[in-house]
Amino acid sequence: MLAVWHTGVEYHIYHAFGLLAVGLVAQQRPGSALLKWSGWAMLAGIVLFSGSLYALALSSERWLGAITPVGGVAFLVAWALLVAAVLRA
């Protein structure tokens, strides 16, 4: 379970930096809907992906692992939206 916890922390850190990147780009492109949705998707990914891994590591409830891929998809959507916002600039 320590490895599961470690994975949650690792992705949490990466995507916290991703949220910072969204904020920095948003300073250059205020009002961008793509950036707004990228930030929300990144936050949802952190909560669903890392949060489910934290809960799994603490409780050993195996069904929580089924939530993790939804967070992974949210991460992918967030990064795609961020790239689209940067390319649109």
C-alpha positions as protocol buffer text, in pm:
chain_id: "A"
residue {
  index: 1
  type: MET
  ca { x: 0 y: 0 z: 0 }
}
residue {
  index: 2
  type: LEU
  ca { x: 299 y: 229 z: 41 }
}
residue {
  index: 3
  type: ALA
  ca { x: 364 y: 206 z: -333 }
}
residue {
  index: 4
  type: VAL
  ca { x: 0 y: 302 z: -400 }
}
residue {
  index: 5
  type: TRP
  ca { x: 36 y: 602 z: -167 }
}
residue {
  index: 6
  type: HIS
  ca { x: 361 y: 699 z: -341 }
}
residue {
  index: 7
  type: THR
  ca { x: 192 y: 691 z: -683 }
}
residue {
  index: 8
  type: GLY
  ca { x: -86 y: 918 z: -555 }
}
residue {
  index: 9
  type: VAL
  ca { x: 165 y: 1166 z: -415 }
}
residue {
  index: 10
  type: GLU
  ca { x: 375 y: 1159 z: -732 }
}
residue {
  index: 11
  type: TYR
  ca { x: 84 y: 1241 z: -961 }
}
residue {
  index: 12
  type: HIS
  ca { x: -49 y: 1495 z: -712 }
}
residue {
  index: 13
  type: ILE
  ca { x: 281 y: 1685 z: -728 }
}
residue {
  index: 14
  type: TYR
  ca { x: 304 y: 1670 z: -1109 }
}
residue {
  index: 15
  type: HIS
  ca { x: -45 y: 1806 z: -1149 }
}
residue {
  index: 16
  type: ALA
  ca { x: -4 y: 2070 z: -880 }
}
residue {
  index: 17
  type: PHE
  ca { x: 272 y: 2203 z: -1106 }
}
residue {
  index: 18
  type: GLY
  ca { x: 26 y: 2166 z: -1393 }
}
residue {
  index: 19
  type: LEU
  ca { x: -220 y: 2389 z: -1208 }
}
residue {
  index: 20
  type: LEU
  ca { x: 59 y: 2643 z: -1164 }
}
residue {
  index: 21
  type: ALA
  ca { x: 122 y: 2626 z: -1539 }
}
residue {
  index: 22
  type: VAL
  ca { x: -247 y: 2688 z: -1605 }
}
residue {
  index: 23
  type: GLY
  ca { x: -232 y: 2992 z: -1378 }
}
residue {
  index: 24
  type: LEU
  ca { x: 77 y: 3129 z: -1548 }
}
residue {
  index: 25
  type: VAL
  ca { x: -71 y: 3088 z: -1894 }
}
residue {
  index: 26
  type: ALA
  ca { x: -399 y: 3240 z: -1771 }
}
residue {
  index: 27
  type: GLN
  ca { x: -212 y: 3558 z: -1682 }
}
residue {
  index: 28
  type: GLN
  ca { x: -125 y: 3592 z: -2050 }
}
residue {
  index: 29
  type: ARG
  ca { x: -466 y: 3483 z: -2177 }
}
residue {
  index: 30
  type: PRO
  ca { x: -725 y: 3607 z: -1926 }
}
residue {
  index: 31
  type: GLY
  ca { x: -1077 y: 3489 z: -1989 }
}
residue {
  index: 32
  type: SER
  ca { x: -975 y: 3178 z: -2185 }
}
residue {
  index: 33
  type: ALA
  ca { x: -1245 y: 2913 z: -2153 }
}
residue {
  index: 34
  type: LEU
  ca { x: -996 y: 2641 z: -2247 }
}
residue {
  index: 35
  type: LEU
  ca { x: -772 y: 2738 z: -1956 }
}
residue {
  index: 36
  type: LYS
  ca { x: -1063 y: 2755 z: -1716 }
}
residue {
  index: 37
  type: TRP
  ca { x: -1173 y: 2404 z: -1808 }
}
residue {
  index: 38
  type: SER
  ca { x: -815 y: 2281 z: -1802 }
}
residue {
  index: 39
  type: GLY
  ca { x: -780 y: 2399 z: -1443 }
}
residue {
  index: 40
  type: TRP
  ca { x: -1106 y: 2238 z: -1337 }
}
residue {
  index: 41
  type: ALA
  ca { x: -1017 y: 1910 z: -1510 }
}
residue {
  index: 42
  type: MET
  ca { x: -674 y: 1914 z: -1345 }
}
residue {
  index: 43
  type: LEU
  ca { x: -835 y: 1965 z: -1004 }
}
residue {
  index: 44
  type: ALA
  ca { x: -1087 y: 1688 z: -1071 }
}
residue {
  index: 45
  type: GLY
  ca { x: -803 y: 1459 z: -1174 }
}
residue {
  index: 46
  type: ILE
  ca { x: -613 y: 1529 z: -854 }
}
residue {
  index: 47
  type: VAL
  ca { x: -919 y: 1462 z: -640 }
}
residue {
  index: 48
  type: LEU
  ca { x: -1027 y: 1150 z: -828 }
}
residue {
  index: 49
  type: PHE
  ca { x: -690 y: 996 z: -915 }
}
residue {
  index: 50
  type: SER
  ca { x: -473 y: 1084 z: -617 }
}
residue {
  index: 51
  type: GLY
  ca { x: -764 y: 1096 z: -375 }
}
residue {
  index: 52
  type: SER
  ca { x: -878 y: 746 z: -468 }
}
residue {
  index: 53
  type: LEU
  ca { x: -523 y: 615 z: -431 }
}
residue {
  index: 54
  type: TYR
  ca { x: -488 y: 781 z: -90 }
}
residue {
  index: 55
  type: ALA
  ca { x: -818 y: 631 z: 22 }
}
residue {
  index: 56
  type: LEU
  ca { x: -719 y: 290 z: -118 }
}
residue {
  index: 57
  type: ALA
  ca { x: -386 y: 298 z: 66 }
}
residue {
  index: 58
  type: LEU
  ca { x: -548 y: 398 z: 394 }
}
residue {
  index: 59
  type: SER
  ca { x: -851 y: 169 z: 383 }
}
residue {
  index: 60
  type: SER
  ca { x: -749 y: -122 z: 154 }
}
residue {
  index: 61
  type: GLU
  ca { x: -1097 y: -106 z: -1 }
}
residue {
  index: 62
  type: ARG
  ca { x: -1023 y: -247 z: -347 }
}
residue {
  index: 63
  type: TRP
  ca { x: -1329 y: -91 z: -514 }
}
residue {
  index: 64
  type: LEU
  ca { x: -1169 y: 252 z: -478 }
}
residue {
  index: 65
  type: GLY
  ca { x: -925 y: 150 z: -751 }
}
residue {
  index: 66
  type: ALA
  ca { x: -1213 y: 167 z: -999 }
}
residue {
  index: 67
  type: ILE
  ca { x: -1230 y: 546 z: -954 }
}
residue {
  index: 68
  type: THR
  ca { x: -863 y: 600 z: -1037 }
}
residue {
  index: 69
  type: PRO
  ca { x: -894 y: 570 z: -1420 }
}
residue {
  index: 70
  type: VAL
  ca { x: -1161 y: 841 z: -1423 }
}
residue {
  index: 71
  type: GLY
  ca { x: -907 y: 1075 z: -1263 }
}
residue {
  index: 72
  type: GLY
  ca { x: -650 y: 968 z: -1522 }
}
residue {
  index: 73
  type: VAL
  ca { x: -887 y: 1063 z: -1802 }
}
residue {
  index: 74
  type: ALA
  ca { x: -943 y: 1400 z: -1633 }
}
residue {
  index: 75
  type: PHE
  ca { x: -565 y: 1452 z: -1631 }
}
residue {
  index: 76
  type: LEU
  ca { x: -544 y: 1375 z: -2003 }
}
residue {
  index: 77
  type: VAL
  ca { x: -830 y: 1612 z: -2082 }
}
residue {
  index: 78
  type: ALA
  ca { x: -669 y: 1885 z: -1868 }
}
residue {
  index: 79
  type: TRP
  ca { x: -333 y: 1861 z: -2046 }
}
residue {
  index: 80
  type: ALA
  ca { x: -501 y: 1852 z: -2388 }
}
residue {
  index: 81
  type: LEU
  ca { x: -699 y: 2166 z: -2304 }
}
residue {
  index: 82
  type: LEU
  ca { x: -386 y: 2340 z: -2178 }
}
residue {
  index: 83
  type: VAL
  ca { x: -198 y: 2257 z: -2498 }
}
residue {
  index: 84
  type: ALA
  ca { x: -496 y: 2371 z: -2709 }
}
residue {
  index: 85
  type: ALA
  ca { x: -508 y: 2702 z: -2519 }
}
residue {
  index: 86
  type: VAL
  ca { x: -136 y: 2760 z: -2571 }
}
residue {
  index: 87
  type: LEU
  ca { x: -153 y: 2671 z: -2941 }
}
residue {
  index: 88
  type: ARG
  ca { x: -455 y: 2895 z: -2990 }
}
residue {
  index: 89
  type: ALA
  ca { x: -251 y: 3188 z: -2859 }
}
